[in-house]
Each structure stands twice: as C-alpha cells, then as structure tokens.
mmCIF file of C-alpha atoms and ligand atoms in Angstrom:
data_model
loop_
_atom_site.group_PDB
_atom_site.id
_atom_site.type_symbol
_atom_site.label_atom_id
_atom_site.label_comp_id
_atom_site.label_asym_id
_atom_site.label_seq_id
_atom_site.Cartn_x
_atom_site.Cartn_y
_atom_site.Cartn_z
ATOM 1 C CA MET A 1 24.248 19.915 -3.479
ATOM 2 C CA LEU A 2 22.310 16.990 -2.053
ATOM 3 C CA PHE A 3 23.934 15.749 1.149
ATOM 4 C CA VAL A 4 23.157 12.412 2.786
ATOM 5 C CA GLU A 5 24.486 10.305 5.600
ATOM 6 C CA THR A 6 23.770 6.599 5.139
ATOM 7 C CA PRO A 7 23.347 4.780 7.445
ATOM 8 C CA SER A 8 22.336 7.854 9.410
ATOM 9 C CA ASN A 9 23.487 8.749 12.909
ATOM 10 C CA PRO A 10 22.063 7.549 15.274
ATOM 11 C CA LEU A 11 18.954 5.796 13.855
ATOM 12 C CA THR A 12 20.717 3.950 11.001
ATOM 13 C CA GLU A 13 18.229 5.105 8.345
ATOM 14 C CA ILE A 14 19.330 4.098 4.866
ATOM 15 C CA SER A 15 19.246 6.389 1.822
ATOM 16 C CA ASP A 16 19.101 4.792 -1.630
ATOM 17 C CA ILE A 17 22.322 6.205 -3.080
ATOM 18 C CA ALA A 18 21.718 5.140 -6.687
ATOM 19 C CA ALA A 19 18.201 6.600 -6.683
ATOM 20 C CA LEU A 20 19.385 9.873 -5.124
ATOM 21 C CA ALA A 21 22.249 10.058 -7.647
ATOM 22 C CA SER A 22 19.791 9.968 -10.507
ATOM 23 C CA VAL A 23 17.543 12.595 -8.874
ATOM 24 C CA SER A 24 20.498 14.923 -8.219
ATOM 25 C CA LYS A 25 21.879 14.453 -11.744
ATOM 26 C CA LYS A 26 18.524 15.470 -13.213
ATOM 27 C CA ALA A 27 18.519 18.567 -10.976
ATOM 28 C CA GLY A 28 22.101 19.472 -11.890
ATOM 29 C CA ALA A 29 23.199 19.007 -8.263
ATOM 30 C CA LEU A 30 26.153 17.183 -6.769
ATOM 31 C CA LEU A 31 25.441 14.198 -4.484
ATOM 32 C CA ALA A 32 27.676 14.065 -1.420
ATOM 33 C CA VAL A 33 27.592 10.990 0.821
ATOM 34 C CA ASP A 34 28.898 10.795 4.363
ATOM 35 C CA ASN A 35 30.221 7.201 4.417
ATOM 36 C CA CYS A 36 31.480 7.159 8.031
ATOM 37 C CA PHE A 37 29.275 4.350 9.336
ATOM 38 C CA CYS A 38 30.158 1.861 6.565
ATOM 39 C CA SER A 39 33.644 2.884 5.469
ATOM 40 C CA PRO A 40 34.780 1.917 1.946
ATOM 41 C CA ALA A 41 35.056 -1.695 3.140
ATOM 42 C CA LEU A 42 31.252 -1.996 3.254
ATOM 43 C CA GLN A 43 29.886 0.663 0.909
ATOM 44 C CA ARG A 44 31.239 2.399 -2.199
ATOM 45 C CA PRO A 45 29.026 5.429 -2.984
ATOM 46 C CA LEU A 46 31.067 6.633 -6.015
ATOM 47 C CA GLU A 47 30.270 3.339 -7.777
ATOM 48 C CA LEU A 48 26.567 3.978 -7.090
ATOM 49 C CA GLY A 49 26.711 7.417 -8.743
ATOM 50 C CA ALA A 50 27.651 9.778 -5.907
ATOM 51 C CA ASP A 51 29.929 12.693 -6.779
ATOM 52 C CA ILE A 52 31.590 13.230 -3.396
ATOM 53 C CA VAL A 53 32.275 10.950 -0.436
ATOM 54 C CA ILE A 54 33.347 12.285 2.917
ATOM 55 C CA HIS A 55 34.883 10.442 5.836
ATOM 56 C CA SER A 56 35.768 11.174 9.385
ATOM 57 C CA ALA A 57 39.046 9.199 9.324
ATOM 58 C CA THR A 58 38.922 9.541 13.109
ATOM 59 C CA LYS A 59 36.383 6.716 13.090
ATOM 60 C CA TYR A 60 36.696 3.347 11.325
ATOM 61 C CA LEU A 61 39.438 4.289 8.828
ATOM 62 C CA GLU A 62 41.902 4.771 11.663
ATOM 63 C CA GLY A 63 39.993 2.338 13.814
ATOM 64 C CA GLN A 64 41.523 2.658 17.264
ATOM 65 C CA GLY A 65 40.638 6.191 18.409
ATOM 66 C CA ARG A 66 44.210 7.487 18.246
ATOM 67 C CA VAL A 67 44.160 10.520 15.928
ATOM 68 C CA LEU A 68 41.820 12.983 14.210
ATOM 69 C CA GLY A 69 41.562 13.172 10.464
ATOM 70 C CA GLY A 70 39.206 13.367 7.530
ATOM 71 C CA ALA A 71 38.940 12.752 3.798
ATOM 72 C CA VAL A 72 36.991 14.218 0.899
ATOM 73 C CA LEU A 73 36.896 11.991 -2.200
ATOM 74 C CA GLY A 74 35.520 12.499 -5.688
ATOM 75 C CA THR A 75 36.433 13.075 -9.283
ATOM 76 C CA ARG A 76 39.504 15.162 -10.069
ATOM 77 C CA ASP A 77 37.300 18.053 -11.172
ATOM 78 C CA VAL A 78 35.398 18.145 -7.870
ATOM 79 C CA VAL A 79 38.408 17.630 -5.604
ATOM 80 C CA MET A 80 40.808 19.946 -7.464
ATOM 81 C CA GLY A 81 38.074 22.556 -7.786
ATOM 82 C CA GLY A 82 36.422 23.748 -4.591
ATOM 83 C CA VAL A 83 37.918 21.244 -2.161
ATOM 84 C CA PHE A 84 41.622 21.655 -2.872
ATOM 85 C CA SER A 85 41.528 25.453 -2.986
ATOM 86 C CA PHE A 86 39.654 25.513 0.327
ATOM 87 C CA LEU A 87 42.204 23.193 1.989
ATOM 88 C CA ARG A 88 45.078 25.193 0.632
ATOM 89 C CA THR A 89 43.678 28.526 1.796
ATOM 90 C CA ALA A 90 42.042 27.519 5.081
ATOM 91 C CA GLY A 91 44.734 24.999 6.072
ATOM 92 C CA PRO A 92 42.994 21.981 7.618
ATOM 93 C CA SER A 93 45.842 19.714 6.492
ATOM 94 C CA LEU A 94 46.546 16.323 7.964
ATOM 95 C CA SER A 95 49.811 16.090 9.897
ATOM 96 C CA PRO A 96 52.282 13.453 8.609
ATOM 97 C CA PHE A 97 52.050 11.496 11.853
ATOM 98 C CA ASN A 98 48.242 11.358 11.762
ATOM 99 C CA ALA A 99 48.386 10.338 8.086
ATOM 100 C CA TRP A 100 50.772 7.486 8.971
ATOM 101 C CA VAL A 101 48.568 6.247 11.826
ATOM 102 C CA ILE A 102 45.462 6.347 9.604
ATOM 103 C CA LEU A 103 47.283 4.468 6.806
ATOM 104 C CA LYS A 104 48.385 1.790 9.295
ATOM 105 C CA GLY A 105 44.807 1.515 10.533
ATOM 106 C CA MET A 106 43.464 1.108 7.015
ATOM 107 C CA GLU A 107 45.579 -2.004 6.524
ATOM 108 C CA THR A 108 43.136 -3.867 8.783
ATOM 109 C CA LEU A 109 39.959 -1.987 7.719
ATOM 110 C CA LYS A 110 38.352 -4.881 5.858
ATOM 111 C CA ILE A 111 38.700 -7.501 8.575
ATOM 112 C CA ARG A 112 37.780 -5.001 11.302
ATOM 113 C CA MET A 113 34.547 -4.013 9.527
ATOM 114 C CA GLU A 114 33.595 -7.648 9.089
ATOM 115 C CA ALA A 115 34.276 -8.304 12.767
ATOM 116 C CA HIS A 116 32.457 -5.128 13.945
ATOM 117 C CA SER A 117 29.454 -6.167 11.814
ATOM 118 C CA ALA A 118 29.345 -9.749 13.114
ATOM 119 C CA ASN A 119 29.573 -8.520 16.728
ATOM 120 C CA ALA A 120 27.002 -5.797 16.139
ATOM 121 C CA LEU A 121 24.513 -8.252 14.628
ATOM 122 C CA GLU A 122 24.872 -10.536 17.646
ATOM 123 C CA VAL A 123 24.383 -7.640 20.101
ATOM 124 C CA ALA A 124 21.417 -6.307 18.087
ATOM 125 C CA ARG A 125 19.682 -9.682 18.039
ATOM 126 C CA TRP A 126 20.210 -10.037 21.769
ATOM 127 C CA LEU A 127 18.918 -6.516 22.456
ATOM 128 C CA GLU A 128 15.760 -7.270 20.436
ATOM 129 C CA ALA A 129 15.011 -10.090 22.854
ATOM 130 C CA GLN A 130 15.358 -7.990 26.033
ATOM 131 C CA PRO A 131 12.073 -7.141 27.767
ATOM 132 C CA GLY A 132 13.189 -3.592 28.662
ATOM 133 C CA VAL A 133 14.018 -2.710 25.053
ATOM 134 C CA ALA A 134 11.256 -1.139 22.955
ATOM 135 C CA ARG A 135 13.054 -1.073 19.605
ATOM 136 C CA VAL A 136 16.404 -1.853 18.011
ATOM 137 C CA TYR A 137 17.782 0.032 15.009
ATOM 138 C CA TYR A 138 20.293 -1.992 13.001
ATOM 139 C CA PRO A 139 20.344 -2.382 9.196
ATOM 140 C CA GLY A 140 21.467 -6.020 9.499
ATOM 141 C CA LEU A 141 18.264 -7.020 11.322
ATOM 142 C CA PRO A 142 15.293 -8.238 9.241
ATOM 143 C CA SER A 143 13.131 -5.958 11.444
ATOM 144 C CA HIS A 144 14.909 -2.848 10.073
ATOM 145 C CA PRO A 145 12.420 -1.154 7.670
ATOM 146 C CA GLN A 146 15.148 -0.826 4.995
ATOM 147 C CA HIS A 147 16.848 -4.151 5.534
ATOM 148 C CA GLU A 148 16.471 -5.163 1.867
ATOM 149 C CA LEU A 149 17.914 -1.873 0.619
ATOM 150 C CA ALA A 150 20.786 -2.162 3.100
ATOM 151 C CA LYS A 151 21.552 -5.688 1.828
ATOM 152 C CA ARG A 152 21.703 -4.397 -1.764
ATOM 153 C CA GLN A 153 23.768 -1.343 -1.011
ATOM 154 C CA GLN A 154 26.196 -2.322 1.759
ATOM 155 C CA LYS A 155 28.098 -5.551 2.333
ATOM 156 C CA THR A 156 27.071 -5.981 5.996
ATOM 157 C CA GLY A 157 25.222 -3.997 8.656
ATOM 158 C CA GLY A 158 28.231 -2.181 10.112
ATOM 159 C CA GLY A 159 29.105 -1.658 13.761
ATOM 160 C CA ILE A 160 26.507 0.841 15.009
ATOM 161 C CA VAL A 161 23.393 -0.285 16.853
ATOM 162 C CA SER A 162 20.865 2.043 18.440
ATOM 163 C CA PHE A 163 18.119 0.963 20.796
ATOM 164 C CA GLU A 164 15.289 2.519 22.714
ATOM 165 C CA LEU A 165 14.446 1.716 26.301
ATOM 166 C CA LYS A 166 10.794 1.292 27.211
ATOM 167 C CA SER A 167 11.201 3.344 30.409
ATOM 168 C CA GLY A 168 12.794 6.352 28.718
ATOM 169 C CA LYS A 169 15.632 8.524 29.946
ATOM 170 C CA GLU A 170 15.973 7.038 33.425
ATOM 171 C CA ALA A 171 16.336 3.519 32.053
ATOM 172 C CA ALA A 172 18.812 4.726 29.393
ATOM 173 C CA TRP A 173 20.962 6.525 31.937
ATOM 174 C CA ARG A 174 20.913 3.454 34.200
ATOM 175 C CA VAL A 175 22.476 1.439 31.350
ATOM 176 C CA VAL A 176 25.069 4.184 30.781
ATOM 177 C CA ASP A 177 25.895 4.400 34.495
ATOM 178 C CA SER A 178 26.217 0.610 34.848
ATOM 179 C CA VAL A 179 28.706 -0.215 32.089
ATOM 180 C CA ARG A 180 32.255 -1.169 33.100
ATOM 181 C CA LEU A 181 33.757 -2.552 29.866
ATOM 182 C CA ILE A 182 32.103 -0.194 27.400
ATOM 183 C CA SER A 183 33.418 3.392 27.249
ATOM 184 C CA ILE A 184 30.999 6.320 27.560
ATOM 185 C CA THR A 185 31.855 8.732 24.723
ATOM 186 C CA ALA A 186 30.380 10.320 21.640
ATOM 187 C CA ASN A 187 33.149 8.851 19.447
ATOM 188 C CA LEU A 188 32.664 5.684 17.408
ATOM 189 C CA GLY A 189 34.657 3.358 15.197
ATOM 190 C CA ASP A 190 37.080 2.189 17.895
ATOM 191 C CA THR A 191 38.076 -1.392 18.582
ATOM 192 C CA LYS A 192 36.564 -0.742 22.016
ATOM 193 C CA SER A 193 32.794 -0.522 22.318
ATOM 194 C CA THR A 194 31.504 2.998 22.995
ATOM 195 C CA LEU A 195 28.108 4.067 24.329
ATOM 196 C CA THR A 196 26.341 7.366 23.710
ATOM 197 C CA HIS A 197 23.080 8.948 24.850
ATOM 198 C CA PRO A 198 22.399 11.054 21.701
ATOM 199 C CA ALA A 199 19.670 13.289 23.215
ATOM 200 C CA SER A 200 22.053 14.722 25.814
ATOM 201 C CA THR A 201 25.290 14.697 23.767
ATOM 202 C CA THR A 202 25.527 14.594 19.953
ATOM 203 C CA HIS A 203 22.007 16.035 19.510
ATOM 204 C CA ALA A 204 21.783 18.120 22.705
ATOM 205 C CA ARG A 205 21.925 21.403 20.770
ATOM 206 C CA THR A 206 18.780 20.611 18.771
ATOM 207 C CA SER A 207 15.413 21.333 20.354
ATOM 208 C CA GLN A 208 13.341 18.655 22.100
ATOM 209 C CA GLU A 209 10.710 19.187 19.427
ATOM 210 C CA SER A 210 13.044 18.456 16.511
ATOM 211 C CA ARG A 211 14.642 15.523 18.359
ATOM 212 C CA ASP A 212 11.211 14.009 18.934
ATOM 213 C CA ALA A 213 10.328 14.582 15.262
ATOM 214 C CA ALA A 214 13.564 12.824 14.226
ATOM 215 C CA GLY A 215 12.920 9.891 16.580
ATOM 216 C CA ILE A 216 15.888 10.715 18.823
ATOM 217 C CA THR A 217 14.042 10.197 22.078
ATOM 218 C CA ASP A 218 15.363 10.487 25.646
ATOM 219 C CA GLY A 219 15.297 6.702 25.933
ATOM 220 C CA LEU A 220 17.571 6.131 22.919
ATOM 221 C CA LEU A 221 21.114 4.802 23.247
ATOM 222 C CA ARG A 222 23.713 4.257 20.519
ATOM 223 C CA ILE A 223 26.380 1.644 20.838
ATOM 224 C CA ALA A 224 29.350 1.448 18.491
ATOM 225 C CA VAL A 225 30.053 -2.229 18.883
ATOM 226 C CA GLY A 226 33.770 -2.935 19.271
ATOM 227 C CA LEU A 227 35.861 -6.031 18.839
ATOM 228 C CA GLU A 228 35.520 -7.435 22.348
ATOM 229 C CA ALA A 229 33.877 -10.839 22.774
ATOM 230 C CA ALA A 230 30.158 -10.302 22.068
ATOM 231 C CA GLY A 231 29.284 -12.143 25.297
ATOM 232 C CA ASP A 232 31.245 -9.576 27.335
ATOM 233 C CA ILE A 233 29.435 -6.694 25.602
ATOM 234 C CA ARG A 234 26.056 -8.332 26.251
ATOM 235 C CA ALA A 235 26.947 -8.913 29.920
ATOM 236 C CA ASP A 236 28.016 -5.261 30.305
ATOM 237 C CA LEU A 237 24.722 -3.970 28.822
ATOM 238 C CA ALA A 238 22.716 -6.489 30.859
ATOM 239 C CA ARG A 239 23.957 -4.953 34.135
ATOM 240 C CA GLY A 240 21.998 -1.750 33.565
ATOM 241 C CA LEU A 241 19.138 -3.271 31.568
ATOM 242 C CA ASN A 242 18.284 -5.599 34.402
ATOM 243 C CA GLY A 243 18.481 -2.773 36.934
ATOM 244 C CA ARG A 244 21.395 -4.192 38.848
HETATM 245 C C1 LIG B 301 32.006 11.723 13.647
HETATM 246 C C2 LIG B 301 31.216 11.846 12.423
HETATM 247 C C3 LIG B 301 31.396 12.972 11.613
HETATM 248 C C4 LIG B 301 32.372 14.104 11.951
HETATM 249 O O1 LIG B 301 33.640 13.644 12.070
HETATM 250 P P1 LIG B 301 34.791 14.528 12.774
HETATM 251 O O2 LIG B 301 36.007 13.666 12.699
HETATM 252 O O3 LIG B 301 34.323 14.752 14.175
HETATM 253 O O4 LIG B 301 34.893 15.767 11.985
HETATM 254 C C5 LIG B 301 30.632 13.060 10.467
HETATM 255 N N1 LIG B 301 29.716 12.116 10.147
HETATM 256 C C6 LIG B 301 29.544 11.013 10.896
HETATM 257 C C7 LIG B 301 28.515 9.986 10.457
HETATM 258 C C8 LIG B 301 30.264 10.847 12.067
HETATM 259 O O5 LIG B 301 30.075 9.740 12.819
#
C-alpha cells in the first residue's frame, strides 16, 4: 500500500494523487489518501484514482470540535474486505450520537470549507508580509512550491496555514503565549481558530534530527484558521509577533 497525506501536516506539501495512482497501479499496490485537510468539499481522491480515502471526522467533517469519529472510504471490495472485518472484530464503531453530530456538521461542510479557505488565504497573505516571519506554507499562495498542482487538484487552499518565525522557538512560543482569541490545541478543523507548535506537540515524539530533515523546525507554528473575522485573527497573532 502507498499511503499519502495531501496536503501534509503541518507543512502543507502536496502529493500528485493522479500520478501516484498510476504508479501504485503499475506496482499492484493500493493507494490510500488521508483527505483530512481538504475534506470531500475541496478534494475527491477516488475520482483521481485513489483506492482508499481516510478521514478524521473529528476535524472538518464534524466541524465544531464536538465529537470523535473517523471514516474509511473505497470500493465495496476494499471496504467489505479488510476494513469491515477489522471493524467488526476490533470494535471501533461510531456511537449513534457521534454519527448524528457528524451528519449535522456535514450539512454545512461546503460553505464552511469555502469560508475557512478564504480566511486562511487572507491570514497567509498577511503573515507573508510580517517582518518576523521567515516563511509561510499555504497551498493557496503563489509562493507555495506546488501552488499550480494544488490549484489543479483541490478547489481551494483549505484552512491550514503554517509559518516559520525568524527567531526560532522563543519567537514561536511568544506568539502562542500571547493569543487570547485563538485556542492552543493540537486539534484542527474547528470553527474556532486553533494554534499548534508542532515540534513540541504533534511531532514531539520524533527526533530533532528527523524533524529538522522534515522541515518541522522549532520556530514553526501551525494555525487552523477558523471562521472568526480575519481581522480579529490577524490582531491576535500580531500581539505575539510584535513582541507585545
Ligand atoms: C487528526 C488527523 C488524523 C488523525 O485523526 P484522529 O481523529 O485523531 O484519529 C489523521 N490525519 C490528519 C491529517 C489529521 O489532521
């Protein structure tokens, strides 16, 4: 099996799903795509040749950080083969209440993803213009190395923006410590903006060496841009960026 996450967490690298589908077909392998960052509203990997799509429904599908859930999608053969028998035997079944909350969330998925993307693009553009920021990672920015691929493959850039502070960890932690509106948590996909320092949270268990090799530096922050007014999000980030 070939497994990809696109855009990737946290650096928003894009994998060419159609190209990887043809490579994996030739090799007789299944292509599985983690579609959490885009959701089906922005990207449809099965139509590009993927065999399996997985989702943390905890994120954008539900959309308001209320319940945990997940989904594995694919052809009947794939899902009724390994996936169904695993679920049946191991028992990670969704509770009816969680299923209901996720279904209610999905009713607004399309308009939420459009709004998350518009807000994220505005925040990303603003971050790019800040003197303390070394680099911004967002597929919707022309400066993203795979911007053209992202435009072909996904409808919009999505809600996740990562950025690197010039002064490293201290500067990053100052931003984290200064926010009042944005929540500090490793979750994403909420209507509320959430801020994460990947090197000390989501990627803390990997070695410094492999984090550096992957570009997940101590000065990197990831913001999952919510549905607040973009000006309020900018003002909240500016508090720490400007050292106040
Ligand atoms: C959160 C996340 C997961 C895991 O989801 P859980 O609900 O925690 O199991 C997988 N992939 C991506 C891209 C995520 O953001």
